[in-house]
Coordinates of C-alpha atoms in Angstrom, one line a residue:
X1 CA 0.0 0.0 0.0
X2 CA 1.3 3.8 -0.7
X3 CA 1.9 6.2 1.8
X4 CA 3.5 8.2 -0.6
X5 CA 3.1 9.2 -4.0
X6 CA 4.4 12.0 -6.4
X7 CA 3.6 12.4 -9.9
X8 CA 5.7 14.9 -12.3
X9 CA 6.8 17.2 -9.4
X10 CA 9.0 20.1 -10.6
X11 CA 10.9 22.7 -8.8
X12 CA 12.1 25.6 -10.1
X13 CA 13.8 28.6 -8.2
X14 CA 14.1 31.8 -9.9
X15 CA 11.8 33.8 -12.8
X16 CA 12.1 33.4 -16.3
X17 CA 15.2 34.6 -17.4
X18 CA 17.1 34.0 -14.4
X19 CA 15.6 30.7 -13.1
X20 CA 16.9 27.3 -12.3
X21 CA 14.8 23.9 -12.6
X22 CA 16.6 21.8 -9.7
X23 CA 13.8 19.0 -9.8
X24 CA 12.4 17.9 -13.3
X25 CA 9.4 16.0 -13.6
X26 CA 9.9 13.2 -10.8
X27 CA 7.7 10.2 -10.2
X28 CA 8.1 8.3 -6.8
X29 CA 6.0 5.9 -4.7
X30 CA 6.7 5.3 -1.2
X31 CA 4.8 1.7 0.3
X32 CA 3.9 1.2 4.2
X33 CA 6.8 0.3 5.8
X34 CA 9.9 1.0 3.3
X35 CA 12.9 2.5 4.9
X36 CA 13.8 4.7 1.7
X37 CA 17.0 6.4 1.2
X38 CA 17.8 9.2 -1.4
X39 CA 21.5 9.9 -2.6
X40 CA 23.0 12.3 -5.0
X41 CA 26.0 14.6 -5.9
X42 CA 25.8 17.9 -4.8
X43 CA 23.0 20.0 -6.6
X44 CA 21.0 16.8 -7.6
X45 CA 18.1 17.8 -5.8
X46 CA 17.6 15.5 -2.9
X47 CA 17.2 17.9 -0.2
X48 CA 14.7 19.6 -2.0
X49 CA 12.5 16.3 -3.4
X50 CA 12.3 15.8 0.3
X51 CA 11.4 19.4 1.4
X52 CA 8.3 19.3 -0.9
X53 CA 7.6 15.7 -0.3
X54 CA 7.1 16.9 3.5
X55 CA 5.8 20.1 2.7
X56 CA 8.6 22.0 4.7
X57 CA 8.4 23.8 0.3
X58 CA 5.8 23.7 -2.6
X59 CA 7.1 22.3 -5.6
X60 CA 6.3 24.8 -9.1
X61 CA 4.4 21.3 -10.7
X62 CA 2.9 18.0 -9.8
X63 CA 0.7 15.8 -7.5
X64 CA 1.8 15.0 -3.9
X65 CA -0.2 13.0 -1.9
X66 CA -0.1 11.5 1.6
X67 CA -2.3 8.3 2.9
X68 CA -4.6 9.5 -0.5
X69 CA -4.2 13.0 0.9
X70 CA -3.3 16.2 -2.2
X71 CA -1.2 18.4 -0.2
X72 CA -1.1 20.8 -2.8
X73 CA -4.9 21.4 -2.4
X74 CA -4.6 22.0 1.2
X75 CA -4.9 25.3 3.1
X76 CA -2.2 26.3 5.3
X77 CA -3.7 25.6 8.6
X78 CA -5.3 21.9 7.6
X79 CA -1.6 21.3 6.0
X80 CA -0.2 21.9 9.6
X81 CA -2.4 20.1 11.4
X82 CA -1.9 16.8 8.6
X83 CA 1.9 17.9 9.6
X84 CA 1.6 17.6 13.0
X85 CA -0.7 14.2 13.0
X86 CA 1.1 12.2 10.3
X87 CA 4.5 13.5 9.8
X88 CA 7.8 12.9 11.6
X89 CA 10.9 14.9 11.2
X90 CA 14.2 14.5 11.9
X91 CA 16.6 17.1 11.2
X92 CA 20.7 17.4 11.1
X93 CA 20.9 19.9 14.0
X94 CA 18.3 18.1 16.3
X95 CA 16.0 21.2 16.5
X96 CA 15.4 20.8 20.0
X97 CA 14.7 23.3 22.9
X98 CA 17.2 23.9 25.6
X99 CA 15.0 25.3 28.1
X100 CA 13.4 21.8 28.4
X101 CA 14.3 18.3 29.5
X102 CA 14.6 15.8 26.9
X103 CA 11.1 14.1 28.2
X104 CA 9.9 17.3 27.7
X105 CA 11.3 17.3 24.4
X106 CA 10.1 14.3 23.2
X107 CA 6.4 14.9 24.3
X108 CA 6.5 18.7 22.7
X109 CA 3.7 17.4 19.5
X110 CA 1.6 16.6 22.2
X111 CA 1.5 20.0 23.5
X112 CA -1.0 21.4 21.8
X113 CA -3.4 18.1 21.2
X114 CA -6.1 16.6 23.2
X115 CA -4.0 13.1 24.1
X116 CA -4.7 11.9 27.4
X117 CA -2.1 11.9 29.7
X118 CA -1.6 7.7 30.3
X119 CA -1.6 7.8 26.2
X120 CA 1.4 9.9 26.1
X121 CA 3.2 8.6 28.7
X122 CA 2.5 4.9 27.6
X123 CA 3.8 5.6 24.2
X124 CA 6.8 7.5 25.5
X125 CA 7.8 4.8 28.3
X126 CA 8.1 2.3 24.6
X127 CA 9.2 4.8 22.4
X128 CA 12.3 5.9 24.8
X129 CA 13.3 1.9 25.3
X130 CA 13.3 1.6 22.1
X131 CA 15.8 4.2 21.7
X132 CA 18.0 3.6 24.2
X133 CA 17.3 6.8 26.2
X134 CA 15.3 6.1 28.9
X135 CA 18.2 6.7 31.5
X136 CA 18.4 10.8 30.3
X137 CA 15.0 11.7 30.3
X138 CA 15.3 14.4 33.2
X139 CA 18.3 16.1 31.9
X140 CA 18.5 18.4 29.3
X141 CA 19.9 18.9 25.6
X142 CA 23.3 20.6 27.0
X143 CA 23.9 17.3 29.2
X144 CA 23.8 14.5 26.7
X145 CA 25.8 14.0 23.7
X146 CA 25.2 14.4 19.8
X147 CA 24.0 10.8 19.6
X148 CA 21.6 11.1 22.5
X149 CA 20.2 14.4 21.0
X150 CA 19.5 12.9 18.0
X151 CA 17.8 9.7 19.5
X152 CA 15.8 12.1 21.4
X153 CA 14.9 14.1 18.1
X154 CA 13.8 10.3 16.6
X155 CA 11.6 9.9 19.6
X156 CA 9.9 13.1 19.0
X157 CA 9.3 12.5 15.4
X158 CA 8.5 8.7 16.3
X159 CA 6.1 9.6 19.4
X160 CA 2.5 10.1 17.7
X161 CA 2.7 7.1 15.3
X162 CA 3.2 9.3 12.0
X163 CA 2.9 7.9 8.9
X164 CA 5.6 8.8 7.4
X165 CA 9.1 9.7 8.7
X166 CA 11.6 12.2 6.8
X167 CA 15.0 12.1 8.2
X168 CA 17.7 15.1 6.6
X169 CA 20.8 14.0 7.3
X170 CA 20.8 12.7 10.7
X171 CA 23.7 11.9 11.1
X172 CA 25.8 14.2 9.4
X173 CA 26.5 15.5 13.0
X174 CA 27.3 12.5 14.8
X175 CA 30.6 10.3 14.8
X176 CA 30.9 7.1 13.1
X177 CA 29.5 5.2 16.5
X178 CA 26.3 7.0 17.6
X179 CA 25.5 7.2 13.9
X180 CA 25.4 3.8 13.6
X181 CA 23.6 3.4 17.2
X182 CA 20.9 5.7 15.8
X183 CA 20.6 3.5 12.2
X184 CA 20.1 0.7 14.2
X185 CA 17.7 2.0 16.2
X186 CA 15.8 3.6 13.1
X187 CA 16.4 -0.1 10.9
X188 CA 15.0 -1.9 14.1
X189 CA 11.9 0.2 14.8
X190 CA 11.3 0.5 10.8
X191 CA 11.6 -3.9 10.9
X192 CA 9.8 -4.1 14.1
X193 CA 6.5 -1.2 13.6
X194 CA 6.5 -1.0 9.9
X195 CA 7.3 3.1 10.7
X196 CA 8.0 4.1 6.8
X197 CA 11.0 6.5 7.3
X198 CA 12.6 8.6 4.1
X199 CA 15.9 9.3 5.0
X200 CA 18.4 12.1 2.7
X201 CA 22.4 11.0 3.2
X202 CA 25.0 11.5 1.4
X203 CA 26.5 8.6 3.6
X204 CA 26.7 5.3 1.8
X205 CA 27.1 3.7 5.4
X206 CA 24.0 5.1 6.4
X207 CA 21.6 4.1 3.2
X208 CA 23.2 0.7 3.2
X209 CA 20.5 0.5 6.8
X210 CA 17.9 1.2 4.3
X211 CA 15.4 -1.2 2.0
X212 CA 15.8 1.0 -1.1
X213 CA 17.6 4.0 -2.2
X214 CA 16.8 6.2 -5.0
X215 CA 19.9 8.2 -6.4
X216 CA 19.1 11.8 -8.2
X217 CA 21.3 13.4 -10.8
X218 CA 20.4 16.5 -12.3
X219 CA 17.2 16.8 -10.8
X220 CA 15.9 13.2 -11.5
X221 CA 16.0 9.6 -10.3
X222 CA 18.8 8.3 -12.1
X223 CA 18.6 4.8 -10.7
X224 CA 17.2 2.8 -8.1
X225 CA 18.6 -0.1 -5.7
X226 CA 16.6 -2.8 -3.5
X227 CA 18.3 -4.2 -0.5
X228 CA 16.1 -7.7 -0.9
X229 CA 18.2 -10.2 0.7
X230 CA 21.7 -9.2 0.4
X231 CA 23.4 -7.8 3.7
X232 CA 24.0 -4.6 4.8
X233 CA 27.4 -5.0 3.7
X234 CA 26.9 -6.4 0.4
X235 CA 23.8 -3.5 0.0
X236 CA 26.9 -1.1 0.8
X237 CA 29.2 -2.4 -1.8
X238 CA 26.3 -1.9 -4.5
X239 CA 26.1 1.6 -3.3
X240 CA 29.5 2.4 -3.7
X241 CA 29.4 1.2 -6.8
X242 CA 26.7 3.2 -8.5
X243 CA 27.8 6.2 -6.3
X244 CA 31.1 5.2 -8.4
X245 CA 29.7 5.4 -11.7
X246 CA 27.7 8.8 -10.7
X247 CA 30.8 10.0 -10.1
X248 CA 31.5 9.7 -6.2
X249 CA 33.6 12.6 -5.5
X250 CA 30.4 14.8 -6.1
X251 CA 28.8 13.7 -2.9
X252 CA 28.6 16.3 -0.3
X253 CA 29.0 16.3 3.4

């Protein structure tokens, strides 16, 4: 079944004379409980299929729809609320709030909802075991390390049972350890609860956790690779091949 599908989207940045088409007519279908990843040189696009998939941007052309939902039809206020109910996000820097403890954190999209309090606190006792962070909950993002920031991040964007996960880098900002702590974590609960996640790296390591990766050049999908049975490190040699014939020292950091 689809969570996701996009038909012909475009992106173009600019007017007329001076614009720039950085996605070109891309197709894509994302199916309950895929763990996709997207690759690409610099400039391919793949930050910015992703922006629009979420609706973080508005792409210039095409269809975008969520659990049969057009987000492109949607007014601003019932595309936040769809946001906040059936999106997850994940971000490079974290985007958490200092003033408050990671628990605090974690529950934030329940904030402004009408969850009752044993819902919230049931999902976060599983989500946070899960995770591996039940031990920091009381302390706050300047007391824990990168890793544990980013875990709590995932439990935040994991908490209210989204639909659909988009990760941006993740673990750009992490060393080679908690990176791979947090894949694992991410491959586990994307095995174990069928969370579909779609994750942007430029890290072959860190799409090799994936079930699929789609690799953009020049604003579209160049190629496509399934994981199927082959192991993670087999899945990473295949990447590193096609990122080979793509022309590898065009991925950025």
């Amino acid at each position: 079944m689809a969570v996701l599908v996009g038909r012909k989207i475009r992106k173009t940045y600019g007017k007329k004379t001076n614009s720039q088409e950085v996605l070109k007519g891309i197709d894509i279908e994302v199916n309950k409980g895929e763990f996709v990843g997207i690759m690409g040189p610099s400039g391919s696009g793949k930050t910015t299929l992703l922006n629009v998939l979420c609706s973080i941007d508005h792409p210039t052309e095409g269809i975008i729809e969520i659990n049969g939902q057009n987000l492109r039809s949607m007014k601003e206020k019932a595309l936040a609320n769809f946001r906040r109910e059936q999106l997850g996000f994940i971000f490079q820097d974290y985007n958490l709030l200092d003033t408050l403890t990671v628990k605090e954190n974690i529950l934030l999209p329940f904030s402004i909802s009408k969850l009752p309090k044993a819902v919230a606190e049931s999902r976060l006792k599983e989500i946070v075991e899960l995770l591996g962070i039940k031990d920091i909950l009381n302390k706050y993002p300047n007391e824990v390390s990168g890793g544990q920031k980013q875990r709590t991040s995932a439990a935040r964007a994991l908490i209210s049972n989204p639909s659909l996960v988009f990760a941006d880098e993740p673990t750009g900002a992490l060393d080679s350890k908690s990176a791979t702590a947090l894949l694992t974590n991410l491959e586990n609960i994307n095995k174990e609860k069928s969370v579909t996640i779609m994750m942007v790296t430029h890290d072959s390591v860190a799409a090799s956790f994936c079930s699929r990766v789609l690799f953009l050049k020049d604003g579209v999908i160049y190629t496509e690779l399934y994981r199927g049975d082959k192991t993670r490190q087999q899945f990473f040699q295949q990447i590193l091949n096609t990122q080979s014939v793509l022309g590898g020292d065009g991925y950025d950091a």
